[in-house]
Coordinates of C-alpha atoms and ligand atoms in Angstrom, one line a residue:
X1 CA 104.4 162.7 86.0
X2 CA 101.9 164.5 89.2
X3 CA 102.9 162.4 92.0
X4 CA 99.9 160.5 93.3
X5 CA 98.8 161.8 96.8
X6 CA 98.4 159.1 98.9
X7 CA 95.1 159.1 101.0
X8 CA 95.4 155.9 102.3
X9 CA 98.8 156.4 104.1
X10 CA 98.2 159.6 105.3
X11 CA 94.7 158.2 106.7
X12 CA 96.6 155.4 108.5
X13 CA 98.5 157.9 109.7
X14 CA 95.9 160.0 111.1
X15 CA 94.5 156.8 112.8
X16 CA 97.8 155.7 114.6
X17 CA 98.0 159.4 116.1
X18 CA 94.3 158.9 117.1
X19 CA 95.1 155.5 118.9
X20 CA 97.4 156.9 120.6
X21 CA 95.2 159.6 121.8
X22 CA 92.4 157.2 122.3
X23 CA 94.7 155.6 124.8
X24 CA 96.0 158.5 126.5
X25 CA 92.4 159.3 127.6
X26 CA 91.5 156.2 128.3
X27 CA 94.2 156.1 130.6
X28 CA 93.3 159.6 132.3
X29 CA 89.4 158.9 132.4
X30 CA 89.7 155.1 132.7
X31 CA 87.6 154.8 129.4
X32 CA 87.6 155.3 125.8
X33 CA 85.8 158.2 124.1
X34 CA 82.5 157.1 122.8
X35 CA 80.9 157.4 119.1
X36 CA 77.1 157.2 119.1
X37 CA 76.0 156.0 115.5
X38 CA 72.4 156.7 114.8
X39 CA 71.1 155.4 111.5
X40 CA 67.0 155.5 110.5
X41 CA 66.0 152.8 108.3
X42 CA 67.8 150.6 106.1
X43 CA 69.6 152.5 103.0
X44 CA 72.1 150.2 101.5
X45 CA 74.5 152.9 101.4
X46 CA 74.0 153.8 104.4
X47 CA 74.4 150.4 106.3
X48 CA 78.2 150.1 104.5
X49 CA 79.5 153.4 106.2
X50 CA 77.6 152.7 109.2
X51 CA 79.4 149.4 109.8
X52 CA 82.8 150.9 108.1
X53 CA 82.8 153.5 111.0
X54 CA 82.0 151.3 113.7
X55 CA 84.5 149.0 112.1
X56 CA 87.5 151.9 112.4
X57 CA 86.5 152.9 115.8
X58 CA 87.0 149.6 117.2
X59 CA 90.3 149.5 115.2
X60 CA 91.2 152.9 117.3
X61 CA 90.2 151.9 120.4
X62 CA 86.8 154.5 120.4
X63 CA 83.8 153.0 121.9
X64 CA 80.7 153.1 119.3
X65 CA 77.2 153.0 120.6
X66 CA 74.9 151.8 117.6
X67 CA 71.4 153.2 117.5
X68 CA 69.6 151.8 114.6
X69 CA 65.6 152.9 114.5
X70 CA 63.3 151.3 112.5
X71 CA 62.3 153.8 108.7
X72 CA 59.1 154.6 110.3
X73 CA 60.7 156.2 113.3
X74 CA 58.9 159.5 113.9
X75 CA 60.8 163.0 114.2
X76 CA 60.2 163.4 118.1
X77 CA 61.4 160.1 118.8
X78 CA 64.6 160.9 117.1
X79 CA 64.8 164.0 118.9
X80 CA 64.0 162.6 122.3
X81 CA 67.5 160.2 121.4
X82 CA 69.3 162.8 120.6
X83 CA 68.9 164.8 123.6
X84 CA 69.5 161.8 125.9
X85 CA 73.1 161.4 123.8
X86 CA 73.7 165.5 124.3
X87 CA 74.0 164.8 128.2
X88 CA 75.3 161.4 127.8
X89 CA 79.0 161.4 129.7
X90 CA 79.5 158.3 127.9
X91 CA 79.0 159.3 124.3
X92 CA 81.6 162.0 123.0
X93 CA 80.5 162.4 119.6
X94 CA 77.6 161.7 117.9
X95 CA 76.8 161.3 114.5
X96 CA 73.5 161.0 112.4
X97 CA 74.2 159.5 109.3
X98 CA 72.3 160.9 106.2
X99 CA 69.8 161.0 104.5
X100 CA 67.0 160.7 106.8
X101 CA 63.8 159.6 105.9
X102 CA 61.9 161.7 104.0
X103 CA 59.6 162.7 106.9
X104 CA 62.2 164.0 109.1
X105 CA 63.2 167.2 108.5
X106 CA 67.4 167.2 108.7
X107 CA 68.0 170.5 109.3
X108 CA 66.3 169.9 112.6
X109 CA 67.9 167.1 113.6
X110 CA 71.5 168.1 112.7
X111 CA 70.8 171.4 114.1
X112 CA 69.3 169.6 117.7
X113 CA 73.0 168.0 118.5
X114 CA 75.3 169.2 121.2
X115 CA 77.6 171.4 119.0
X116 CA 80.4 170.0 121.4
X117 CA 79.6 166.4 120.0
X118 CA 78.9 167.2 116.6
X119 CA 81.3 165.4 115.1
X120 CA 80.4 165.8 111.7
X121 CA 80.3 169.6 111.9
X122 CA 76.9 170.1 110.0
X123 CA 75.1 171.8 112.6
X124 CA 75.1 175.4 112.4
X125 CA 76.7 176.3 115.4
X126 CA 79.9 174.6 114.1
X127 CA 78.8 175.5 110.7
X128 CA 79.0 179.4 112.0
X129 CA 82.4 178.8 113.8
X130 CA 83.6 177.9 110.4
X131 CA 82.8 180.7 108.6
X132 CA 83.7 182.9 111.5
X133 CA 87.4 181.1 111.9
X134 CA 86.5 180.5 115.5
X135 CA 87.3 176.8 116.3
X136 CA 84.4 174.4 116.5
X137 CA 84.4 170.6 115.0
X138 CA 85.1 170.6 111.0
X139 CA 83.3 168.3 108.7
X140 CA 85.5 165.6 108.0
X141 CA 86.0 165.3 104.0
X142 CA 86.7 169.0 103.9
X143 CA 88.9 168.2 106.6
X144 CA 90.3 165.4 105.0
X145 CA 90.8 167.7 101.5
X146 CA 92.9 170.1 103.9
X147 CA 95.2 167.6 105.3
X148 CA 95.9 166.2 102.1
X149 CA 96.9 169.6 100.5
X150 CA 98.8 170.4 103.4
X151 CA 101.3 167.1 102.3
X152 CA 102.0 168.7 99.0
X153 CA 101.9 172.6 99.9
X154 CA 103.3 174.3 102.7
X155 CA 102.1 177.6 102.4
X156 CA 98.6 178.4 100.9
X157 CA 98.8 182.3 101.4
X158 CA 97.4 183.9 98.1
X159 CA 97.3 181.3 96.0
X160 CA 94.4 180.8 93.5
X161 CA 92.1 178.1 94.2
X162 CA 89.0 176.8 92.3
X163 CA 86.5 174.6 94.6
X164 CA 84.0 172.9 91.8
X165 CA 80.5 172.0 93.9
X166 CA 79.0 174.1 96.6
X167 CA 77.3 171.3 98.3
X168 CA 77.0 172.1 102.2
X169 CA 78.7 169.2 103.3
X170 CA 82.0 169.5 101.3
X171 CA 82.1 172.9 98.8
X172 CA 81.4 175.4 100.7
X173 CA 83.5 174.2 104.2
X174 CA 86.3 173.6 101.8
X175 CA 85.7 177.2 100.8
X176 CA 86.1 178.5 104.3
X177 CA 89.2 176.4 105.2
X178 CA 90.7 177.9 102.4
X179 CA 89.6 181.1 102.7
X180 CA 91.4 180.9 106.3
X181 CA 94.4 179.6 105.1
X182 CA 94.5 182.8 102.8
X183 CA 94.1 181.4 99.8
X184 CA 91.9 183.3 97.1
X185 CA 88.7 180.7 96.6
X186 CA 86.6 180.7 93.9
X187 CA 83.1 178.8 94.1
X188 CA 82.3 177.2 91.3
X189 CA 78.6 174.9 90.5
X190 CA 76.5 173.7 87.9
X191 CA 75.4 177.1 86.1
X192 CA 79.3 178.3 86.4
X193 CA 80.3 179.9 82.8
X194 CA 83.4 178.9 81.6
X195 CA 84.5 177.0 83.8
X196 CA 87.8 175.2 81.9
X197 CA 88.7 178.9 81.6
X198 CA 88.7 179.5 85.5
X199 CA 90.3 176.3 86.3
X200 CA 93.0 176.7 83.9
X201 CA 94.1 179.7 86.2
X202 CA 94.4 177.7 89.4
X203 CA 97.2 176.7 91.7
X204 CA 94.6 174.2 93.3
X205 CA 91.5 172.6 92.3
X206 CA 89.2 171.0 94.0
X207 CA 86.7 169.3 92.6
X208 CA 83.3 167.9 93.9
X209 CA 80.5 167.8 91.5
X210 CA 80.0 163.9 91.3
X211 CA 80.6 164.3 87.5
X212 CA 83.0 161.9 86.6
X213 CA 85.8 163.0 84.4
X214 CA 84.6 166.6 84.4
X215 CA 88.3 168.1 84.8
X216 CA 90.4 167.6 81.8
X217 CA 93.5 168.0 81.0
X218 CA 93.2 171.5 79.5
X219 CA 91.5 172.7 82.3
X220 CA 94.8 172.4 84.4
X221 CA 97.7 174.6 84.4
X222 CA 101.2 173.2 85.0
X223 CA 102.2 172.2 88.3
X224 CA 98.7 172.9 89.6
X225 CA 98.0 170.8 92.9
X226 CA 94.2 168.7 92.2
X227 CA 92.4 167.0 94.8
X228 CA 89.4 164.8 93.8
X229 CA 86.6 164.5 95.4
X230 CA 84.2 162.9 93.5
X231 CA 83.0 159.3 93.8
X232 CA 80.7 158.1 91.3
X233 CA 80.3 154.3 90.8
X234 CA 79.9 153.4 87.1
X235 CA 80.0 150.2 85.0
X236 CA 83.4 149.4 84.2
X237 CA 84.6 147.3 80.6
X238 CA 84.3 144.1 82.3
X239 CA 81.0 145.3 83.7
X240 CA 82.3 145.0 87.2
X241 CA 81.0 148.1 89.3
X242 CA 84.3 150.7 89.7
X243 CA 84.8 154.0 91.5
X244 CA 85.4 156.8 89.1
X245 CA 86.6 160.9 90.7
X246 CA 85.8 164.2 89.2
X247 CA 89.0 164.6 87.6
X248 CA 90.3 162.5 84.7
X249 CA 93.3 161.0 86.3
X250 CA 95.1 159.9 82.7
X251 CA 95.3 163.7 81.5
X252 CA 96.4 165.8 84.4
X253 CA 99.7 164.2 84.6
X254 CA 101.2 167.9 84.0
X255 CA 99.8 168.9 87.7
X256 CA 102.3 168.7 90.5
X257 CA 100.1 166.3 92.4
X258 CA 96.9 164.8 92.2
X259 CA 94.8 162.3 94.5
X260 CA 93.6 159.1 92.6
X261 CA 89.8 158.1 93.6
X262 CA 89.9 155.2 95.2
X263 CA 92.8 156.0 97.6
X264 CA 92.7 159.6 97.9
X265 CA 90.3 161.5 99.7
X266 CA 87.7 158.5 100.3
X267 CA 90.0 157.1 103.3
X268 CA 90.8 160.6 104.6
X269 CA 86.8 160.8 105.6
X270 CA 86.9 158.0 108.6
X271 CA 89.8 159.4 109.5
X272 CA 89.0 162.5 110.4
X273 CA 85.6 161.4 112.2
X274 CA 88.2 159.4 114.7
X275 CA 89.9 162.2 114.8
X276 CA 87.0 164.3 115.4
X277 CA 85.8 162.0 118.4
X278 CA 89.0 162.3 119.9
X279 CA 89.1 165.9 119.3
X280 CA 85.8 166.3 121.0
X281 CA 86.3 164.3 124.1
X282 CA 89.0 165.6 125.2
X283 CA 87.6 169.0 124.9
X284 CA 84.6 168.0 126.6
X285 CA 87.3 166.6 129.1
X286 CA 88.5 170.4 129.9
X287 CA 85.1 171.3 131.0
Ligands
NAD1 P1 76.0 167.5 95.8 O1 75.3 166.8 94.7 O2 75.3 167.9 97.0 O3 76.7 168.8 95.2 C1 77.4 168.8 93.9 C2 77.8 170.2 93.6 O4 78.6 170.1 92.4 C3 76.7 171.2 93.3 O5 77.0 172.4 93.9 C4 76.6 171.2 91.8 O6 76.2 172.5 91.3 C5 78.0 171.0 91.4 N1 78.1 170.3 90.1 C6 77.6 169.2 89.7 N2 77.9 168.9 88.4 C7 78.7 169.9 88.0 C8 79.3 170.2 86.8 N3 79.2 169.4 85.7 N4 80.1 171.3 86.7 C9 80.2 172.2 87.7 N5 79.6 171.9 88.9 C10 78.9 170.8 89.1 O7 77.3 166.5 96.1 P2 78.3 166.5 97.4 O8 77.6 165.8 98.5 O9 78.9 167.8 97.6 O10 79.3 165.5 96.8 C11 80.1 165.8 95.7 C12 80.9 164.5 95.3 O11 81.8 164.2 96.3 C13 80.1 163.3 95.0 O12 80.7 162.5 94.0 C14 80.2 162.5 96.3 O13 80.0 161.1 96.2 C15 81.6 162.9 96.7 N6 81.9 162.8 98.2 C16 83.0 162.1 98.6 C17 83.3 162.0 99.9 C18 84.5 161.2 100.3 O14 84.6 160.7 101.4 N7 85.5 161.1 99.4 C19 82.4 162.6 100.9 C20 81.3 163.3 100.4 C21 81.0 163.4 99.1

């Protein structure tokens, strides 16, 4: 049997060690770090991890300042906020949730926030500083993915990994943390060619395509390490909605370790945004 990696602890733990942090600056700077949450318009999706992050803030002790702008909100106004958070002392980190409206162009708002409080690490400053190995803030599921490997594997210098999806929010940073660790990284996508065949030479796979059981059982080699990615929500038999991963769970049981979706890398997301915060006040702190 792969032993289950278990996102949810290693989250919780994540968040205790940010507490403590939280309170350590608090205590230096007699307040909390602050979170500025901006969302545009009213996305479903969007509102649930809005209110989930503002939720786990509170839980760490970060302050959150919610800026929700009505869908029609034009690009300059967004802008204009977004400079007045850059020289906020208040706000430590700041983070615009995706996707925007249509009309506003993403690239230029990610790329307009203070690298030092980009706490999602999309702009391409940080983005640069990834690929570069110099520091900077790291998105958080890729973070998240790295954390979780690191409870399982000690030492990822030259071993084979596959990363399925090149998305620029969780492939390719996964890519480059991996890369860094030493590992040999293959990118894999849609129009890959044969890609059981690649897989089946990996020590880790990662997978995030948002194709639910895409990695089968005879894609994996023994003792291979897997970490899932994927969330899809699908119909289950009862016809109850149900999170599904990338990776089908049942066959892989000749892996070393595996994350289950939910309870793998879903928790490690929120996580590392606390962590993030923390990791950017205090550097802003130094300065
Ligand atoms: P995306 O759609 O931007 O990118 C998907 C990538 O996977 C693309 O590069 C595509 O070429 C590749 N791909 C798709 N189907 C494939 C297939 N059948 N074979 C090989 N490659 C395939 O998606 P994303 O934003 O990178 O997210 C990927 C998945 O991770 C989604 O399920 C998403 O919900 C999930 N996700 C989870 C978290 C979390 O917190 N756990 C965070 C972000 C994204």
């Amino acid at each position: 049997m792969a032993d289950k990696i278990d996102g949810r602890a290693v989250a919780a733990q994540i968040e205790d060690e940010t507490a403590a942090k939280v309170e350590a600056f608090a205590a230096r700077n007699g307040q909390a770090p602050g979170l500025a949450v901006v969302l545009v318009g009213n996305d479903p999706a969007s509102e649930v991890y809005v209110a989930h992050k503002i939720k786990k803030s509170a839980k760490v002790g970060i302050r959150s300042y919610e800026h929700r702008l009505p869908a029609e909100t034009s690009q300059d106004d967004l802008l204009t906020l977004i400079t007045r958070l850059n020289i906020d002392p208040n706000v430590h980190g700041i983070l615009v949730q995706v996707p925007l409206p249509a009309h506003i162009e993403e690239g230029a708002v990610l790329g307009a926030i203070n690298p030092a409080k980009d706490v999602d690490g999309f702009c391409p400053v940080n983005v640069g500083r990834l690929s570069t190995g110099t520091g900077g803030l790291v998105p958080c599921t890729p973070l998240g993915v790295m954390k979780l490997l690191d409870t399982v594997i000690d030492d990822l210098t030259g071993l084979d990994a596959v990363v399925i999806g090149k998305s620029n929010i969780v492939g390719k940073p996964i890519a480059m943390l991996l890369l860094e660790r030493e590992a040999t990284v293959t990118v894999t996508h849609i129009e890959t060619k044969n890609l059981p065949d690649i897989c089946r030479k990996a020590d880790i796979i990662i997978a995030a395509a948002g194709a639910p059981r895409l990695v089968k059982g005879y894609w994996v080699k023994e003792g291979a390490v897997i970490i899932d990615v994927g969330i899809t929500r699908i119909k289950g038999e009862s016809g109850k909605d149900k999170l599904v991963g990338d990776v089908a769970f049942d066959e892989v049981q000749h892996a070393k370790a595996v994350t289950p979706v939910p309870g793998g890398v879903g928790p490690m997301t929120i996580a590392c945004l606390l962590a993030n915060t923390v990791q950017a006040a205090e550097a802003l702190e130094k300065k």
